[in-house]
Amino acid sequence: MTRYEPAIDLERIEAIDTHVHIEIDAHGHSSLPGDLQEAASRYFRTDGPRPDLDAIAEYYRERRMAAVVFTVDATTNLGQAPISSADIAEGAARNNDVLIPYGSVDPLREDALEAMRRLLDDGGVRGFKFHPTVQGFSPDDERFFPLYALLEEAGVPALFHTGQTGIGAGMPGGRGLRLALSNPMLLDGVAASFPGLQIVMAHPSVPWQDEALSVATHKHSTWIDLSGWSPKYFPAELVRYANSMLKDRILFGSDFPLLTPDRWIRDAEAAQTFKPEVLPGIMKHNAARLLGLT
């Protein structure tokens, strides 16, 4: 396979979207079982298209943006074969002017460590995505510490879903998915044990926003991405911190395709969410620093 190497011209792009899902592969295989996908569409009130990787690359190229792309491997918990992270890395390699691939490996797999190492060495992925609720694991369990040690050694970030999720929402028992696994306070111990690991807490962490802000202000190896919510609904404390003490560790993210960057930017401008002087960092420069693109 072709190993990914970035070729992103920071002078030519206007933003880096740090949270973009690949939900359909080139063969039409979905990252979620059908019932979960339908429930998520109802929750987010969208039944729009789920473009494949090359279409996503063109979408962001037209907008003069780069995008971090990934899937979620939750084979054990969901019983659904994942989209291949190796294929995502190879697709990003042929679109390396706009795409940055993250890997995803089910942490419950016996060979998770070896699979992650292959994606790093052979695929050139630039980070890893974890979704504790969907993958069904507690991120502070020491069984998973070897995975974090690998990422710390490799110098790539770990992106964790935090807070509420639309996956399973409205289904009987939430389809067995446990929200508490995505409490950002569970990442405090990870940050304490792996101080060199850059940890991104994805989304406004409702209902644990104060916990996320507490972790971020105490552990300066942690970041917050602003994906999954329209800026007009951001908690006031999150906006206040983003405009002040955390302005250098806040990241633009959309949650495409469920929330588009067009809507995110339009709503942020209408609500005047961010101070003009902090916006360039949030939209591009913080992510470029995190991803080693500068």
mmCIF file of C-alpha atoms in Angstrom:
data_model
loop_
_atom_site.group_PDB
_atom_site.id
_atom_site.type_symbol
_atom_site.label_atom_id
_atom_site.label_comp_id
_atom_site.label_asym_id
_atom_site.label_seq_id
_atom_site.Cartn_x
_atom_site.Cartn_y
_atom_site.Cartn_z
ATOM 1 C CA MET A 1 0.000 0.000 0.000
ATOM 2 C CA THR A 2 1.021 3.625 -0.470
ATOM 3 C CA ARG A 3 2.096 5.117 2.851
ATOM 4 C CA TYR A 4 0.478 8.434 3.687
ATOM 5 C CA GLU A 5 2.627 11.539 3.791
ATOM 6 C CA PRO A 6 0.950 14.956 4.035
ATOM 7 C CA ALA A 7 1.264 17.491 1.229
ATOM 8 C CA ILE A 8 -0.962 20.200 2.668
ATOM 9 C CA ASP A 9 -0.105 23.774 1.767
ATOM 10 C CA LEU A 10 -1.143 25.733 4.842
ATOM 11 C CA GLU A 11 -0.981 28.981 2.894
ATOM 12 C CA ARG A 12 -3.626 27.771 0.463
ATOM 13 C CA ILE A 13 -6.160 26.330 2.910
ATOM 14 C CA GLU A 14 -8.432 28.374 5.138
ATOM 15 C CA ALA A 15 -9.331 25.787 7.785
ATOM 16 C CA ILE A 16 -8.644 22.278 9.066
ATOM 17 C CA ASP A 17 -11.736 20.266 9.971
ATOM 18 C CA THR A 18 -10.461 17.887 12.653
ATOM 19 C CA HIS A 19 -13.535 15.632 12.820
ATOM 20 C CA VAL A 20 -14.806 13.988 9.618
ATOM 21 C CA HIS A 21 -16.348 10.518 9.494
ATOM 22 C CA ILE A 22 -15.913 8.028 6.669
ATOM 23 C CA GLU A 23 -19.204 6.140 6.946
ATOM 24 C CA ILE A 24 -19.302 4.351 3.582
ATOM 25 C CA ASP A 25 -16.423 2.589 1.837
ATOM 26 C CA ALA A 26 -15.857 2.157 -1.885
ATOM 27 C CA HIS A 27 -17.905 -1.059 -1.814
ATOM 28 C CA GLY A 28 -20.928 0.504 -0.119
ATOM 29 C CA HIS A 29 -20.204 -1.051 3.279
ATOM 30 C CA SER A 30 -21.385 1.056 6.228
ATOM 31 C CA SER A 31 -19.465 1.690 9.423
ATOM 32 C CA LEU A 32 -22.667 1.158 11.471
ATOM 33 C CA PRO A 33 -25.312 -1.568 11.495
ATOM 34 C CA GLY A 34 -28.461 -0.526 9.649
ATOM 35 C CA ASP A 35 -30.608 -0.018 12.754
ATOM 36 C CA LEU A 36 -28.034 2.253 14.377
ATOM 37 C CA GLN A 37 -27.544 4.232 11.185
ATOM 38 C CA GLU A 38 -31.301 4.820 10.840
ATOM 39 C CA ALA A 39 -31.614 5.858 14.493
ATOM 40 C CA ALA A 40 -28.688 8.262 14.161
ATOM 41 C CA SER A 41 -30.267 9.857 11.098
ATOM 42 C CA ARG A 42 -33.495 10.401 13.043
ATOM 43 C CA TYR A 43 -31.579 11.843 16.001
ATOM 44 C CA PHE A 44 -29.603 14.292 13.859
ATOM 45 C CA ARG A 45 -32.644 14.928 11.630
ATOM 46 C CA THR A 46 -30.719 14.175 8.498
ATOM 47 C CA ASP A 47 -31.088 11.651 5.746
ATOM 48 C CA GLY A 48 -28.487 13.196 3.499
ATOM 49 C CA PRO A 49 -25.891 11.349 1.455
ATOM 50 C CA ARG A 50 -22.966 9.500 2.996
ATOM 51 C CA PRO A 51 -20.171 10.312 0.528
ATOM 52 C CA ASP A 52 -17.145 8.076 0.107
ATOM 53 C CA LEU A 53 -13.594 9.184 0.778
ATOM 54 C CA ASP A 54 -12.758 10.572 -2.658
ATOM 55 C CA ALA A 55 -16.001 12.571 -2.738
ATOM 56 C CA ILE A 56 -15.190 13.959 0.703
ATOM 57 C CA ALA A 57 -11.737 14.979 -0.511
ATOM 58 C CA GLU A 58 -13.275 16.905 -3.406
ATOM 59 C CA TYR A 59 -15.830 18.495 -1.072
ATOM 60 C CA TYR A 60 -13.072 19.891 1.149
ATOM 61 C CA ARG A 61 -10.851 20.796 -1.789
ATOM 62 C CA GLU A 62 -13.640 22.995 -3.172
ATOM 63 C CA ARG A 63 -13.802 24.785 0.202
ATOM 64 C CA ARG A 64 -10.028 25.259 0.499
ATOM 65 C CA MET A 65 -10.032 23.174 3.654
ATOM 66 C CA ALA A 66 -8.148 20.139 4.934
ATOM 67 C CA ALA A 67 -9.909 17.383 6.855
ATOM 68 C CA VAL A 68 -8.980 14.706 9.392
ATOM 69 C CA VAL A 69 -10.807 11.540 8.300
ATOM 70 C CA PHE A 70 -11.497 8.309 10.184
ATOM 71 C CA THR A 71 -13.970 5.570 10.956
ATOM 72 C CA VAL A 72 -14.776 3.766 14.217
ATOM 73 C CA ASP A 73 -13.923 0.071 14.576
ATOM 74 C CA ALA A 74 -16.390 -1.318 17.130
ATOM 75 C CA THR A 75 -16.457 -4.898 15.877
ATOM 76 C CA THR A 76 -16.737 -6.528 19.302
ATOM 77 C CA ASN A 77 -19.441 -4.286 20.722
ATOM 78 C CA LEU A 78 -21.575 -3.807 17.600
ATOM 79 C CA GLY A 79 -20.961 -7.022 15.713
ATOM 80 C CA GLN A 80 -20.336 -5.037 12.533
ATOM 81 C CA ALA A 81 -17.249 -5.432 10.373
ATOM 82 C CA PRO A 82 -15.484 -2.065 10.247
ATOM 83 C CA ILE A 83 -14.488 0.074 7.324
ATOM 84 C CA SER A 84 -10.796 -0.512 6.727
ATOM 85 C CA SER A 85 -8.543 2.110 8.293
ATOM 86 C CA ALA A 86 -5.799 0.899 5.936
ATOM 87 C CA ASP A 87 -8.049 1.782 2.986
ATOM 88 C CA ILE A 88 -8.739 5.193 4.542
ATOM 89 C CA ALA A 89 -4.996 5.807 4.900
ATOM 90 C CA GLU A 90 -4.413 4.783 1.278
ATOM 91 C CA GLY A 91 -7.277 6.980 0.094
ATOM 92 C CA ALA A 92 -5.858 9.890 2.055
ATOM 93 C CA ALA A 93 -2.470 9.256 0.433
ATOM 94 C CA ARG A 94 -3.959 9.866 -3.020
ATOM 95 C CA ASN A 95 -5.688 12.987 -1.661
ATOM 96 C CA ASN A 96 -2.863 14.142 0.564
ATOM 97 C CA ASP A 97 -3.333 17.787 -0.397
ATOM 98 C CA VAL A 98 -6.527 17.909 1.713
ATOM 99 C CA LEU A 99 -6.907 14.727 3.808
ATOM 100 C CA ILE A 100 -5.214 13.574 7.021
ATOM 101 C CA PRO A 101 -5.980 9.978 8.080
ATOM 102 C CA TYR A 102 -6.526 8.698 11.592
ATOM 103 C CA GLY A 103 -6.705 5.005 12.336
ATOM 104 C CA SER A 104 -9.292 3.173 14.388
ATOM 105 C CA VAL A 105 -8.791 -0.238 15.966
ATOM 106 C CA ASP A 106 -11.247 -1.954 18.285
ATOM 107 C CA PRO A 107 -9.392 -1.792 21.635
ATOM 108 C CA LEU A 108 -11.082 -5.050 22.693
ATOM 109 C CA ARG A 109 -9.291 -6.977 19.945
ATOM 110 C CA GLU A 110 -6.553 -9.273 21.220
ATOM 111 C CA ASP A 111 -4.243 -8.004 18.497
ATOM 112 C CA ALA A 112 -5.152 -4.317 18.894
ATOM 113 C CA LEU A 113 -1.595 -3.228 19.628
ATOM 114 C CA GLU A 114 -0.172 -5.004 16.566
ATOM 115 C CA ALA A 115 -2.977 -3.667 14.341
ATOM 116 C CA MET A 116 -2.334 -0.109 15.512
ATOM 117 C CA ARG A 117 1.377 -0.468 14.918
ATOM 118 C CA ARG A 118 0.763 -1.649 11.345
ATOM 119 C CA LEU A 119 -1.435 1.374 10.642
ATOM 120 C CA LEU A 120 1.266 3.668 11.973
ATOM 121 C CA ASP A 121 4.208 2.002 10.231
ATOM 122 C CA ASP A 122 2.638 0.893 6.949
ATOM 123 C CA GLY A 123 -0.257 3.315 6.573
ATOM 124 C CA GLY A 124 1.285 6.464 8.010
ATOM 125 C CA VAL A 125 -1.834 7.404 9.989
ATOM 126 C CA ARG A 126 -1.442 10.643 11.944
ATOM 127 C CA GLY A 127 -3.608 9.793 14.965
ATOM 128 C CA PHE A 128 -6.241 7.390 16.318
ATOM 129 C CA LYS A 129 -9.946 7.733 16.992
ATOM 130 C CA PHE A 130 -11.605 6.116 20.037
ATOM 131 C CA HIS A 131 -15.313 6.064 20.875
ATOM 132 C CA PRO A 132 -15.625 4.567 24.376
ATOM 133 C CA THR A 133 -19.431 4.376 24.305
ATOM 134 C CA VAL A 134 -19.685 2.749 20.881
ATOM 135 C CA GLN A 135 -16.610 0.552 21.343
ATOM 136 C CA GLY A 136 -17.726 -0.457 24.833
ATOM 137 C CA PHE A 137 -14.593 0.208 26.878
ATOM 138 C CA SER A 138 -13.570 2.417 29.762
ATOM 139 C CA PRO A 139 -10.617 4.530 28.612
ATOM 140 C CA ASP A 140 -9.056 4.651 32.078
ATOM 141 C CA ASP A 141 -8.799 0.843 32.330
ATOM 142 C CA GLU A 142 -5.101 -0.014 32.537
ATOM 143 C CA ARG A 143 -5.631 -2.902 30.109
ATOM 144 C CA PHE A 144 -5.575 -0.285 27.375
ATOM 145 C CA PHE A 145 -2.522 1.614 28.573
ATOM 146 C CA PRO A 146 -0.153 -0.190 26.138
ATOM 147 C CA LEU A 147 -2.194 1.329 23.296
ATOM 148 C CA TYR A 148 -1.658 4.823 24.663
ATOM 149 C CA ALA A 149 2.034 4.135 25.241
ATOM 150 C CA LEU A 150 2.368 3.254 21.557
ATOM 151 C CA LEU A 151 0.709 6.504 20.496
ATOM 152 C CA GLU A 152 2.805 8.536 22.918
ATOM 153 C CA GLU A 153 5.957 6.959 21.509
ATOM 154 C CA ALA A 154 4.793 7.545 17.927
ATOM 155 C CA GLY A 155 3.994 11.193 18.693
ATOM 156 C CA VAL A 156 0.454 11.116 17.290
ATOM 157 C CA PRO A 157 -2.749 12.295 19.027
ATOM 158 C CA ALA A 158 -5.557 10.204 20.462
ATOM 159 C CA LEU A 159 -9.048 11.533 19.692
ATOM 160 C CA PHE A 160 -11.752 10.424 22.144
ATOM 161 C CA HIS A 161 -15.473 10.908 21.753
ATOM 162 C CA THR A 162 -16.799 12.603 24.893
ATOM 163 C CA GLY A 163 -20.269 13.446 26.138
ATOM 164 C CA GLN A 164 -23.673 12.565 24.743
ATOM 165 C CA THR A 165 -23.935 10.582 21.519
ATOM 166 C CA GLY A 166 -26.679 10.244 18.953
ATOM 167 C CA ILE A 167 -25.589 6.656 18.277
ATOM 168 C CA GLY A 168 -28.248 4.438 19.837
ATOM 169 C CA ALA A 169 -30.398 7.393 20.920
ATOM 170 C CA GLY A 170 -34.101 6.537 20.995
ATOM 171 C CA MET A 171 -33.529 2.790 20.650
ATOM 172 C CA PRO A 172 -34.583 0.379 23.417
ATOM 173 C CA GLY A 173 -31.971 0.716 26.149
ATOM 174 C CA GLY A 174 -29.939 2.892 23.796
ATOM 175 C CA ARG A 175 -29.051 -0.444 22.160
ATOM 176 C CA GLY A 176 -26.992 -1.230 25.224
ATOM 177 C CA LEU A 177 -24.550 1.647 24.727
ATOM 178 C CA ARG A 178 -23.329 3.317 27.923
ATOM 179 C CA LEU A 179 -22.946 7.083 27.990
ATOM 180 C CA ALA A 180 -20.853 7.112 31.186
ATOM 181 C CA LEU A 181 -17.897 5.590 29.327
ATOM 182 C CA SER A 182 -17.558 8.915 27.492
ATOM 183 C CA ASN A 183 -17.242 11.107 30.577
ATOM 184 C CA PRO A 184 -14.133 13.223 29.882
ATOM 185 C CA MET A 185 -13.002 12.846 33.496
ATOM 186 C CA LEU A 186 -12.035 9.264 32.606
ATOM 187 C CA LEU A 187 -9.328 10.792 30.402
ATOM 188 C CA ASP A 188 -7.727 12.645 33.292
ATOM 189 C CA GLY A 189 -5.937 9.507 34.463
ATOM 190 C CA VAL A 190 -4.810 8.764 30.915
ATOM 191 C CA ALA A 191 -3.332 12.256 30.619
ATOM 192 C CA ALA A 192 -1.672 11.880 34.020
ATOM 193 C CA SER A 193 -0.100 8.541 33.100
ATOM 194 C CA PHE A 194 0.972 9.568 29.579
ATOM 195 C CA PRO A 195 2.024 13.223 29.764
ATOM 196 C CA GLY A 196 3.509 13.157 26.272
ATOM 197 C CA LEU A 197 0.305 11.915 24.648
ATOM 198 C CA GLN A 198 -1.802 14.603 23.028
ATOM 199 C CA ILE A 199 -5.439 13.834 23.866
ATOM 200 C CA VAL A 200 -8.321 15.452 22.008
ATOM 201 C CA MET A 201 -11.704 15.475 23.739
ATOM 202 C CA ALA A 202 -14.218 15.520 20.909
ATOM 203 C CA HIS A 203 -17.404 17.585 21.009
ATOM 204 C CA PRO A 204 -18.931 19.844 23.611
ATOM 205 C CA SER A 205 -18.973 17.242 26.401
ATOM 206 C CA VAL A 206 -22.592 17.674 27.478
ATOM 207 C CA PRO A 207 -23.581 16.881 30.201
ATOM 208 C CA TRP A 208 -19.980 16.925 31.480
ATOM 209 C CA GLN A 209 -18.728 20.185 30.000
ATOM 210 C CA ASP A 210 -17.261 21.402 33.280
ATOM 211 C CA GLU A 211 -15.337 18.140 33.641
ATOM 212 C CA ALA A 212 -13.822 18.574 30.180
ATOM 213 C CA LEU A 213 -12.805 22.146 30.944
ATOM 214 C CA SER A 214 -11.309 21.036 34.250
ATOM 215 C CA VAL A 215 -9.208 18.346 32.567
ATOM 216 C CA ALA A 216 -8.110 20.737 29.812
ATOM 217 C CA THR A 217 -7.034 23.482 32.197
ATOM 218 C CA HIS A 218 -5.137 21.031 34.441
ATOM 219 C CA LYS A 219 -3.548 18.804 31.787
ATOM 220 C CA HIS A 220 -2.019 20.918 29.030
ATOM 221 C CA SER A 221 -1.592 17.890 26.778
ATOM 222 C CA THR A 222 -5.364 17.855 26.248
ATOM 223 C CA TRP A 223 -7.393 19.615 23.567
ATOM 224 C CA ILE A 224 -11.088 20.112 22.792
ATOM 225 C CA ASP A 225 -12.636 19.840 19.352
ATOM 226 C CA LEU A 226 -15.906 21.646 18.711
ATOM 227 C CA SER A 227 -17.592 19.099 16.464
ATOM 228 C CA GLY A 228 -21.077 17.647 16.513
ATOM 229 C CA TRP A 229 -22.929 20.766 17.674
ATOM 230 C CA SER A 230 -23.877 23.993 15.975
ATOM 231 C CA PRO A 231 -21.918 26.838 17.609
ATOM 232 C CA LYS A 232 -25.181 28.571 18.482
ATOM 233 C CA TYR A 233 -25.819 25.796 20.999
ATOM 234 C CA PHE A 234 -22.367 25.719 22.618
ATOM 235 C CA PRO A 235 -22.404 25.929 26.441
ATOM 236 C CA ALA A 236 -21.504 29.420 27.618
ATOM 237 C CA GLU A 237 -18.561 28.208 29.709
ATOM 238 C CA LEU A 238 -17.055 26.409 26.718
ATOM 239 C CA VAL A 239 -17.240 29.602 24.649
ATOM 240 C CA ARG A 240 -15.712 31.641 27.464
ATOM 241 C CA TYR A 241 -12.754 29.251 27.842
ATOM 242 C CA ALA A 242 -12.313 28.946 24.063
ATOM 243 C CA ASN A 243 -12.000 32.714 23.828
ATOM 244 C CA SER A 244 -9.480 32.948 26.647
ATOM 245 C CA MET A 245 -7.333 30.439 28.528
ATOM 246 C CA LEU A 246 -7.864 27.485 26.161
ATOM 247 C CA LYS A 247 -7.711 29.409 22.889
ATOM 248 C CA ASP A 248 -4.506 27.628 21.815
ATOM 249 C CA ARG A 249 -5.977 24.129 22.345
ATOM 250 C CA ILE A 250 -9.425 24.494 20.809
ATOM 251 C CA LEU A 251 -10.027 22.892 17.402
ATOM 252 C CA PHE A 252 -12.561 23.420 14.655
ATOM 253 C CA GLY A 253 -14.414 20.215 13.805
ATOM 254 C CA SER A 254 -17.724 19.639 12.099
ATOM 255 C CA ASP A 255 -18.762 15.953 12.466
ATOM 256 C CA PHE A 256 -19.320 15.720 8.711
ATOM 257 C CA PRO A 257 -21.482 14.344 7.163
ATOM 258 C CA LEU A 258 -23.993 14.719 10.017
ATOM 259 C CA LEU A 259 -23.027 18.375 10.490
ATOM 260 C CA THR A 260 -21.378 20.197 7.612
ATOM 261 C CA PRO A 261 -18.552 22.724 7.911
ATOM 262 C CA ASP A 262 -20.701 25.161 5.925
ATOM 263 C CA ARG A 263 -23.402 25.149 8.592
ATOM 264 C CA TRP A 264 -20.870 25.232 11.466
ATOM 265 C CA ILE A 265 -19.130 28.312 10.061
ATOM 266 C CA ARG A 266 -22.402 30.037 9.148
ATOM 267 C CA ASP A 267 -23.820 29.530 12.652
ATOM 268 C CA ALA A 268 -20.576 30.623 14.340
ATOM 269 C CA GLU A 269 -20.556 33.842 12.319
ATOM 270 C CA ALA A 270 -24.236 34.545 12.982
ATOM 271 C CA ALA A 271 -23.853 33.988 16.723
ATOM 272 C CA GLN A 272 -20.478 35.834 16.848
ATOM 273 C CA THR A 273 -19.287 32.927 18.988
ATOM 274 C CA PHE A 274 -15.564 33.610 18.878
ATOM 275 C CA LYS A 275 -13.389 36.670 19.199
ATOM 276 C CA PRO A 276 -11.827 37.647 15.866
ATOM 277 C CA GLU A 277 -8.325 37.365 17.293
ATOM 278 C CA VAL A 278 -8.783 33.727 18.413
ATOM 279 C CA LEU A 279 -10.638 32.473 15.342
ATOM 280 C CA PRO A 280 -7.575 31.820 13.106
ATOM 281 C CA GLY A 281 -6.110 29.543 15.768
ATOM 282 C CA ILE A 282 -9.341 27.620 16.246
ATOM 283 C CA MET A 283 -9.971 27.242 12.522
ATOM 284 C CA LYS A 284 -6.468 26.260 11.387
ATOM 285 C CA HIS A 285 -3.323 27.066 13.324
ATOM 286 C CA ASN A 286 -3.986 25.001 16.468
ATOM 287 C CA ALA A 287 -4.694 21.893 14.409
ATOM 288 C CA ALA A 288 -1.636 22.472 12.220
ATOM 289 C CA ARG A 289 0.491 22.552 15.366
ATOM 290 C CA LEU A 290 -1.156 19.458 16.854
ATOM 291 C CA LEU A 291 -0.767 17.479 13.629
ATOM 292 C CA GLY A 292 2.820 18.505 13.012
ATOM 293 C CA LEU A 293 1.998 20.321 9.779
ATOM 294 C CA THR A 294 3.846 23.518 10.680
#
